[in-house]
Short mmCIF file of C-alpha atoms in Angstrom, two decimals:
data_model
loop_
_atom_site.label_atom_id
_atom_site.label_comp_id
_atom_site.label_asym_id
_atom_site.label_seq_id
_atom_site.Cartn_x
_atom_site.Cartn_y
_atom_site.Cartn_z
CA UNK A 1 0.02 0.03 0.04
CA UNK A 2 1.42 3.17 0.38
CA UNK A 3 -0.73 1.65 -2.26
CA UNK A 4 -0.37 -2.10 -2.66
CA UNK A 5 -0.77 -3.93 -1.46
CA UNK A 6 -2.74 -2.79 -0.29
CA UNK A 7 -4.48 -2.22 -2.43
CA UNK A 8 -4.23 -5.83 -3.69
CA UNK A 9 -1.24 -8.29 -2.09
CA UNK A 10 -2.84 -8.60 -2.69
CA UNK A 11 -7.70 -14.73 -1.96
CA UNK A 12 -11.15 -15.65 -1.40
CA UNK A 13 -13.62 -16.96 0.95
CA UNK A 14 -16.37 -17.22 3.30
CA UNK A 15 -17.75 -20.09 5.38
CA UNK A 16 -15.21 -21.84 7.63
CA UNK A 17 -12.95 -22.91 5.75
CA UNK A 18 -14.72 -21.63 2.33
CA UNK A 19 -13.37 -23.63 -0.80
CA UNK A 20 -11.26 -21.30 -3.09
CA UNK A 21 -13.66 -22.07 -5.79
CA UNK A 22 -16.07 -19.96 -3.93
CA UNK A 23 -18.80 -22.74 -3.78
CA UNK A 24 -20.09 -23.82 -0.49
CA UNK A 25 -18.51 -27.06 0.69
CA UNK A 26 -21.09 -29.68 1.66
CA UNK A 27 -20.83 -30.95 5.26
CA UNK A 28 -18.80 -34.01 5.77
CA UNK A 29 -20.93 -37.08 6.33
CA UNK A 30 -20.90 -38.56 9.85
CA UNK A 31 -18.40 -41.05 10.24
CA UNK A 32 -15.36 -42.48 12.46
CA UNK A 33 -12.87 -40.11 11.00
CA UNK A 34 -13.90 -36.46 9.85
CA UNK A 35 -12.26 -35.48 6.65
CA UNK A 36 -9.55 -32.82 6.66
CA UNK A 37 -10.74 -29.55 5.27
CA UNK A 38 -10.10 -29.38 1.49
CA UNK A 39 -9.77 -26.80 -1.07
CA UNK A 40 -12.67 -28.33 -3.02
CA UNK A 41 -15.33 -30.24 -1.57
CA UNK A 42 -15.43 -34.12 -1.79
CA UNK A 43 -17.98 -35.56 -4.14
CA UNK A 44 -20.89 -37.18 -2.16
CA UNK A 45 -23.18 -39.81 -3.52
CA UNK A 46 -26.92 -39.20 -3.80
CA UNK A 47 -27.57 -41.76 -1.10
CA UNK A 48 -25.46 -39.93 1.42
CA UNK A 49 -27.50 -37.47 3.46
CA UNK A 50 -25.09 -35.12 4.97
CA UNK A 51 -25.95 -32.96 8.05
CA UNK A 52 -25.02 -29.35 8.29
CA UNK A 53 -23.13 -29.02 11.70
CA UNK A 54 -23.19 -25.45 13.38
CA UNK A 55 -19.94 -23.82 12.95
CA UNK A 56 -17.85 -23.54 15.90
CA UNK A 57 -16.73 -19.88 14.88
CA UNK A 58 -17.99 -17.48 12.79
CA UNK A 59 -16.90 -17.45 9.01
CA UNK A 60 -16.32 -13.52 9.22
CA UNK A 61 -13.87 -13.83 12.10
CA UNK A 62 -12.01 -16.57 10.30
CA UNK A 63 -11.67 -14.36 7.30
CA UNK A 64 -10.47 -11.33 9.52
CA UNK A 65 -8.07 -13.38 11.60
CA UNK A 66 -6.59 -15.26 8.67
CA UNK A 67 -6.17 -11.75 6.68
CA UNK A 68 -4.87 -10.01 9.93
CA UNK A 69 -2.19 -12.87 10.51
CA UNK A 70 -1.10 -12.76 6.80
CA UNK A 71 -0.60 -9.17 6.91
CA UNK A 72 1.58 -9.26 9.95
CA UNK A 73 3.89 -12.00 8.64
CA UNK A 74 4.20 -10.44 5.20
CA UNK A 75 5.02 -6.88 6.65
CA UNK A 76 7.61 -8.24 9.29
CA UNK A 77 9.37 -10.29 6.51
CA UNK A 78 9.93 -7.48 3.86
CA UNK A 79 9.70 -4.01 5.40
CA UNK A 80 13.30 -2.99 4.62
CA UNK A 81 12.28 -3.59 0.89
CA UNK A 82 9.13 -1.41 1.13
CA UNK A 83 11.58 1.61 2.73
CA UNK A 84 13.84 1.03 -0.26
CA UNK A 85 10.95 0.98 -2.80
CA UNK A 86 9.44 4.10 -1.14
CA UNK A 87 12.73 6.18 -1.30
CA UNK A 88 13.12 5.20 -5.06
CA UNK A 89 9.61 6.38 -5.98
CA UNK A 90 10.16 9.78 -4.21
CA UNK A 91 13.33 10.51 -5.93
CA UNK A 92 12.63 13.28 -8.24
CA UNK A 93 16.05 14.75 -8.90
CA UNK A 94 17.65 12.15 -10.80
CA UNK A 95 16.73 9.49 -13.60
CA UNK A 96 16.86 5.84 -12.59
CA UNK A 97 20.58 4.62 -12.54
CA UNK A 98 22.00 1.26 -12.16
CA UNK A 99 23.09 0.63 -8.48
CA UNK A 100 20.60 3.28 -7.16
CA UNK A 101 19.00 0.48 -4.75
CA UNK A 102 22.55 -0.31 -3.05
CA UNK A 103 23.35 3.29 -2.85
CA UNK A 104 20.13 4.08 -0.91
CA UNK A 105 20.34 0.99 1.42
CA UNK A 106 24.00 1.94 2.16
CA UNK A 107 23.17 5.69 2.92
CA UNK A 108 20.46 4.68 5.34
CA UNK A 109 22.41 2.21 7.34
CA UNK A 110 25.46 4.76 7.55
CA UNK A 111 23.47 8.15 8.01
CA UNK A 112 20.27 7.12 9.76
CA UNK A 113 21.17 4.85 12.62
CA UNK A 114 22.45 1.57 11.44
CA UNK A 115 20.38 -1.40 10.55
CA UNK A 116 17.44 -0.17 12.92
CA UNK A 117 16.91 2.47 10.37
CA UNK A 118 15.76 0.03 7.79
CA UNK A 119 12.73 -0.48 9.90
CA UNK A 120 11.86 3.07 10.19
CA UNK A 121 8.05 3.32 9.99
CA UNK A 122 7.29 -0.33 10.77
CA UNK A 123 4.41 0.22 13.09
CA UNK A 124 2.23 2.00 10.65
CA UNK A 125 3.21 -0.33 7.98
CA UNK A 126 2.43 -3.45 10.21
CA UNK A 127 -1.13 -1.70 11.24
CA UNK A 128 -1.69 -0.98 7.73
CA UNK A 129 -0.89 -4.24 6.24
CA UNK A 130 -2.63 -6.43 8.93
CA UNK A 131 -5.76 -4.13 9.23
CA UNK A 132 -6.04 -3.69 5.51
CA UNK A 133 -5.70 -7.63 4.74
CA UNK A 134 -8.10 -8.33 7.56
CA UNK A 135 -10.63 -5.78 6.17
CA UNK A 136 -10.20 -6.80 2.60
CA UNK A 137 -10.70 -10.81 3.12
CA UNK A 138 -13.68 -9.99 5.46
CA UNK A 139 -15.41 -7.84 2.70
CA UNK A 140 -14.24 -10.00 -0.12
CA UNK A 141 -15.73 -13.41 1.71
CA UNK A 142 -18.89 -11.58 2.50
CA UNK A 143 -19.45 -10.16 -1.00
CA UNK A 144 -18.69 -13.49 -2.68
CA UNK A 145 -21.24 -15.20 -0.33
CA UNK A 146 -23.76 -12.45 -1.39
CA UNK A 147 -23.28 -12.86 -4.96
CA UNK A 148 -23.34 -16.79 -4.82
CA UNK A 149 -26.57 -16.23 -2.84
CA UNK A 150 -27.71 -14.04 -5.77
CA UNK A 151 -26.85 -16.91 -8.18
CA UNK A 152 -28.69 -19.38 -6.34
CA UNK A 153 -25.72 -21.14 -5.23
CA UNK A 154 -23.89 -21.52 -8.47
CA UNK A 155 -20.21 -21.47 -8.78
CA UNK A 156 -18.94 -17.90 -9.31
CA UNK A 157 -16.95 -16.70 -12.49
CA UNK A 158 -14.21 -14.38 -13.20
CA UNK A 159 -16.56 -11.43 -13.59
CA UNK A 160 -17.91 -12.02 -9.84
CA UNK A 161 -14.45 -12.49 -8.45
CA UNK A 162 -13.45 -9.15 -10.33
CA UNK A 163 -16.39 -7.32 -8.96
CA UNK A 164 -16.03 -8.67 -5.43
CA UNK A 165 -12.40 -7.56 -5.33
CA UNK A 166 -13.07 -4.14 -6.58
CA UNK A 167 -15.47 -3.24 -3.93
CA UNK A 168 -13.49 -4.99 -1.30
CA UNK A 169 -10.29 -3.15 -2.43
CA UNK A 170 -12.06 0.31 -2.44
CA UNK A 171 -13.75 -0.27 0.98
CA UNK A 172 -10.34 -1.24 2.34
CA UNK A 173 -8.57 1.51 0.92
CA UNK A 174 -10.76 4.32 2.15
CA UNK A 175 -10.65 2.76 5.85
CA UNK A 176 -6.65 2.58 5.78
CA UNK A 177 -5.69 5.40 3.57
CA UNK A 178 -4.55 7.62 6.62
CA UNK A 179 -2.33 5.16 7.80
CA UNK A 180 -0.47 4.90 4.39
CA UNK A 181 -0.15 8.63 4.25
CA UNK A 182 1.68 8.76 7.61
CA UNK A 183 3.68 5.59 6.64
CA UNK A 184 5.03 7.07 3.31
CA UNK A 185 6.10 10.06 5.25
CA UNK A 186 7.79 8.37 7.87
CA UNK A 187 9.63 6.20 5.27
CA UNK A 188 10.40 9.32 3.24
CA UNK A 189 12.69 10.77 6.06
CA UNK A 190 15.11 9.13 8.50
CA UNK A 191 14.55 9.57 12.28
CA UNK A 192 17.35 12.12 12.63
CA UNK A 193 15.79 14.56 9.99
CA UNK A 194 14.32 17.73 11.58
CA UNK A 195 10.96 17.30 10.05
CA UNK A 196 10.66 13.44 10.77
CA UNK A 197 7.54 12.32 12.73
CA UNK A 198 8.50 10.77 16.21
CA UNK A 199 5.53 8.46 15.96
CA UNK A 200 2.43 7.39 13.93
CA UNK A 201 0.26 9.43 16.31
CA UNK A 202 2.34 12.60 15.70
CA UNK A 203 2.19 12.19 12.15
CA UNK A 204 -1.67 11.86 12.07
CA UNK A 205 -1.96 14.91 14.01
CA UNK A 206 0.37 17.10 11.83
CA UNK A 207 -1.24 15.95 8.61
CA UNK A 208 -4.57 16.78 10.01
CA UNK A 209 -3.48 19.99 11.43
CA UNK A 210 -1.64 21.16 8.20
CA UNK A 211 -3.89 19.82 5.51
CA UNK A 212 -7.12 18.72 7.27
CA UNK A 213 -9.12 15.56 6.33
CA UNK A 214 -8.13 16.12 2.74
CA UNK A 215 -4.55 15.30 3.72
CA UNK A 216 -5.39 12.11 5.45
CA UNK A 217 -7.10 10.83 2.07
CA UNK A 218 -4.19 12.10 -0.04
CA UNK A 219 -3.54 9.80 -2.78
CA UNK A 220 -6.85 8.00 -2.51
CA UNK A 221 -7.78 8.40 -6.22
CA UNK A 222 -4.54 6.70 -7.52
CA UNK A 223 -4.94 4.13 -4.77
CA UNK A 224 -8.45 3.55 -6.20
CA UNK A 225 -6.85 2.79 -9.54
CA UNK A 226 -4.61 0.45 -7.86
CA UNK A 227 -7.57 -1.43 -6.75
CA UNK A 228 -7.69 -2.74 -10.34
CA UNK A 229 -4.13 -4.54 -9.42
CA UNK A 230 -5.85 -6.39 -6.72
CA UNK A 231 -8.87 -7.34 -8.74
CA UNK A 232 -6.72 -8.62 -11.50
CA UNK A 233 -4.74 -10.63 -9.06
CA UNK A 234 -7.53 -12.13 -7.29
CA UNK A 235 -9.30 -13.02 -10.67
CA UNK A 236 -6.10 -14.81 -11.92
CA UNK A 237 -5.67 -16.39 -8.50
CA UNK A 238 -9.22 -17.63 -8.31
CA UNK A 239 -9.38 -18.88 -11.84
CA UNK A 240 -6.26 -20.98 -11.24
CA UNK A 241 -7.51 -22.49 -8.02
CA UNK A 242 -11.03 -23.34 -9.64
CA UNK A 243 -9.49 -25.11 -12.63
CA UNK A 244 -6.93 -26.97 -10.76
CA UNK A 245 -9.56 -27.89 -8.03
CA UNK A 246 -11.89 -29.29 -10.87
CA UNK A 247 -9.10 -31.97 -11.62
CA UNK A 248 -8.65 -33.24 -8.03
CA UNK A 249 -9.64 -36.71 -6.85
CA UNK A 250 -12.37 -37.41 -4.18
CA UNK A 251 -9.65 -37.42 -1.43
CA UNK A 252 -7.24 -34.69 -2.56
CA UNK A 253 -6.68 -31.02 -1.90
CA UNK A 254 -4.52 -28.21 -3.07
CA UNK A 255 -1.02 -28.29 -1.56
CA UNK A 256 1.04 -25.35 -0.17
CA UNK A 257 3.23 -25.69 -3.39
CA UNK A 258 0.14 -24.98 -5.45
CA UNK A 259 -0.70 -22.08 -3.32
CA UNK A 260 2.76 -20.63 -3.80
CA UNK A 261 3.15 -20.87 -7.45
CA UNK A 262 -0.69 -19.53 -8.05
CA UNK A 263 -0.30 -16.65 -5.66
CA UNK A 264 3.12 -15.78 -7.01
CA UNK A 265 2.22 -15.94 -10.58
CA UNK A 266 -0.97 -14.11 -10.21
CA UNK A 267 0.88 -11.30 -8.31
CA UNK A 268 3.55 -10.83 -11.09
CA UNK A 269 0.93 -10.82 -13.93
CA UNK A 270 -1.05 -8.30 -12.07
CA UNK A 271 1.97 -5.99 -11.25
CA UNK A 272 3.26 -6.03 -14.62
CA UNK A 273 -0.03 -4.17 -15.74
CA UNK A 274 -0.72 -1.91 -12.97
CA UNK A 275 2.75 -0.71 -11.37
CA UNK A 276 2.89 2.89 -12.37
CA UNK A 277 -0.01 4.06 -9.95
CA UNK A 278 2.36 3.27 -6.98
CA UNK A 279 5.04 5.99 -7.65
CA UNK A 280 2.28 8.30 -8.54
CA UNK A 281 0.52 7.71 -5.20
CA UNK A 282 3.53 8.13 -3.24
CA UNK A 283 4.23 11.24 -4.32
CA UNK A 284 0.95 12.71 -3.88
CA UNK A 285 1.49 11.59 -0.25
CA UNK A 286 4.95 12.93 0.37
CA UNK A 287 5.70 15.96 2.72
CA UNK A 288 5.85 18.50 -0.07
CA UNK A 289 3.17 17.17 -2.07
CA UNK A 290 0.51 20.16 -1.69
CA UNK A 291 3.55 22.70 -2.75
CA UNK A 292 4.85 20.74 -5.55
CA UNK A 293 1.57 19.46 -7.33
CA UNK A 294 -1.78 20.83 -7.95
CA UNK A 295 -3.35 17.35 -8.53
CA UNK A 296 -3.07 13.97 -9.91
CA UNK A 297 -2.62 15.27 -13.73
CA UNK A 298 -0.13 17.65 -12.47
CA UNK A 299 2.02 14.77 -11.07
CA UNK A 300 1.57 12.68 -14.36
CA UNK A 301 2.85 15.57 -16.37
CA UNK A 302 5.83 16.73 -14.32
CA UNK A 303 6.98 13.10 -13.46
CA UNK A 304 7.00 12.44 -17.44
CA UNK A 305 8.41 15.89 -18.61
CA UNK A 306 11.20 15.84 -15.85
CA UNK A 307 12.20 12.26 -15.58
CA UNK A 308 10.87 10.28 -18.58
CA UNK A 309 8.39 7.27 -18.86
CA UNK A 310 10.87 4.87 -16.75
CA UNK A 311 9.97 7.21 -13.63
CA UNK A 312 6.63 5.50 -13.79
CA UNK A 313 8.59 2.30 -13.05
CA UNK A 314 10.92 3.49 -10.33
CA UNK A 315 11.23 1.00 -7.50
CA UNK A 316 9.80 -1.83 -9.55
CA UNK A 317 12.92 -4.12 -8.80
CA UNK A 318 12.58 -3.94 -4.99
CA UNK A 319 9.20 -3.95 -5.20
CA UNK A 320 8.95 -7.15 -7.25
CA UNK A 321 11.48 -8.76 -4.72
CA UNK A 322 9.37 -7.66 -1.86
CA UNK A 323 5.71 -8.20 -3.05
CA UNK A 324 5.99 -11.59 -4.79
CA UNK A 325 7.69 -13.37 -1.62
CA UNK A 326 5.33 -11.54 0.74
CA UNK A 327 2.36 -12.53 -1.42
CA UNK A 328 3.38 -16.09 -1.32
CA UNK A 329 3.73 -15.88 2.39
CA UNK A 330 0.44 -13.92 2.71
CA UNK A 331 -1.78 -16.32 0.94
CA UNK A 332 -0.03 -19.38 2.56
CA UNK A 333 -0.76 -18.06 6.13
CA UNK A 334 -4.19 -16.98 5.09
CA UNK A 335 -5.22 -20.56 3.42
CA UNK A 336 -3.95 -22.28 6.21
CA UNK A 337 -5.26 -20.16 8.94
CA UNK A 338 -8.68 -20.20 7.32
CA UNK A 339 -8.32 -24.10 7.30
CA UNK A 340 -6.94 -24.66 10.83
CA UNK A 341 -8.48 -21.91 13.06
CA UNK A 342 -12.04 -23.52 12.87
CA UNK A 343 -10.45 -26.76 13.18
CA UNK A 344 -8.90 -25.64 16.58
CA UNK A 345 -12.05 -24.35 18.02
CA UNK A 346 -13.72 -27.70 16.82
CA UNK A 347 -11.38 -29.69 18.49
CA UNK A 348 -11.78 -27.48 21.73
CA UNK A 349 -15.45 -27.92 21.54
CA UNK A 350 -15.11 -31.70 21.24
CA UNK A 351 -12.63 -31.89 24.09
CA UNK A 352 -15.04 -30.04 26.52
CA UNK A 353 -17.91 -32.12 25.28
CA UNK A 354 -15.84 -35.27 26.14
CA UNK A 355 -14.82 -34.01 29.71
CA UNK A 356 -18.61 -33.23 30.22
#
């Protein structure tokens, strides 16, 4: 996010655990050993009369907890690359040069307080990612449920996944934009800079005092354009899972390796299409944005005239190195949390019942 990841990062789901193909899994028939949760539901015969057990934990809670956990893990794993990407995007004085990434990292460590400086702005980034993913998957899962009910329980297609992603991304972006404004500014200037924010709270107060509510939602328009990134990614990801799931045998489920290549591949394809919105958003959220630019079109014009077309891809290398692994981690944590969190509660209830 500053806008990624949000608005993106960039999976599916409802009903604990909701199958990736967005169809409701029939309940497992009563038997001696319950089946493990699957990416796609097992085929049951017409003679079997499965009963629907009462879920031990709300589907919305599962979606939020899975997304929140995924956001925390992915943020902790890649924050220094996020700082590097931010500095590259906000560099308006020079055109892109070979070795810029190494020079920036070297200067940060040397001049701003050592390795610790690479984690400047971690807290707003951590809050924004965890809250953003939690809200995104909550909205996305509930929207898919609503669309599936509207279709009478039929499987959803790419256009439904795309629509759910767009609405979920816009809603999440609106809720979290103030966090990304402060995060961008904290990553822009080192701790020892006279204008650097001492904390996230200080940053929010300063932005509101100097630019009002408008300042807290600076960059929301290009961020909204970035929602397309998440929609493209999730449409590709859901379609890949749906096609792979349709070829599974009765007792098979998607593996972690399959989640890895599906999430990484969908992120690469979506990023190649939509990356330029990220430098534009970052420039609209920086300290001097109000003095430098009159609006979105002014940012686009000045960036192109002064720095050339490649300026719209500044930071793309560290961004790719950051987002692909973190997307893989995010989706792995999300998919597995969504499977095992309900199971944990079910096992706890069963244990309590046995003790009674």
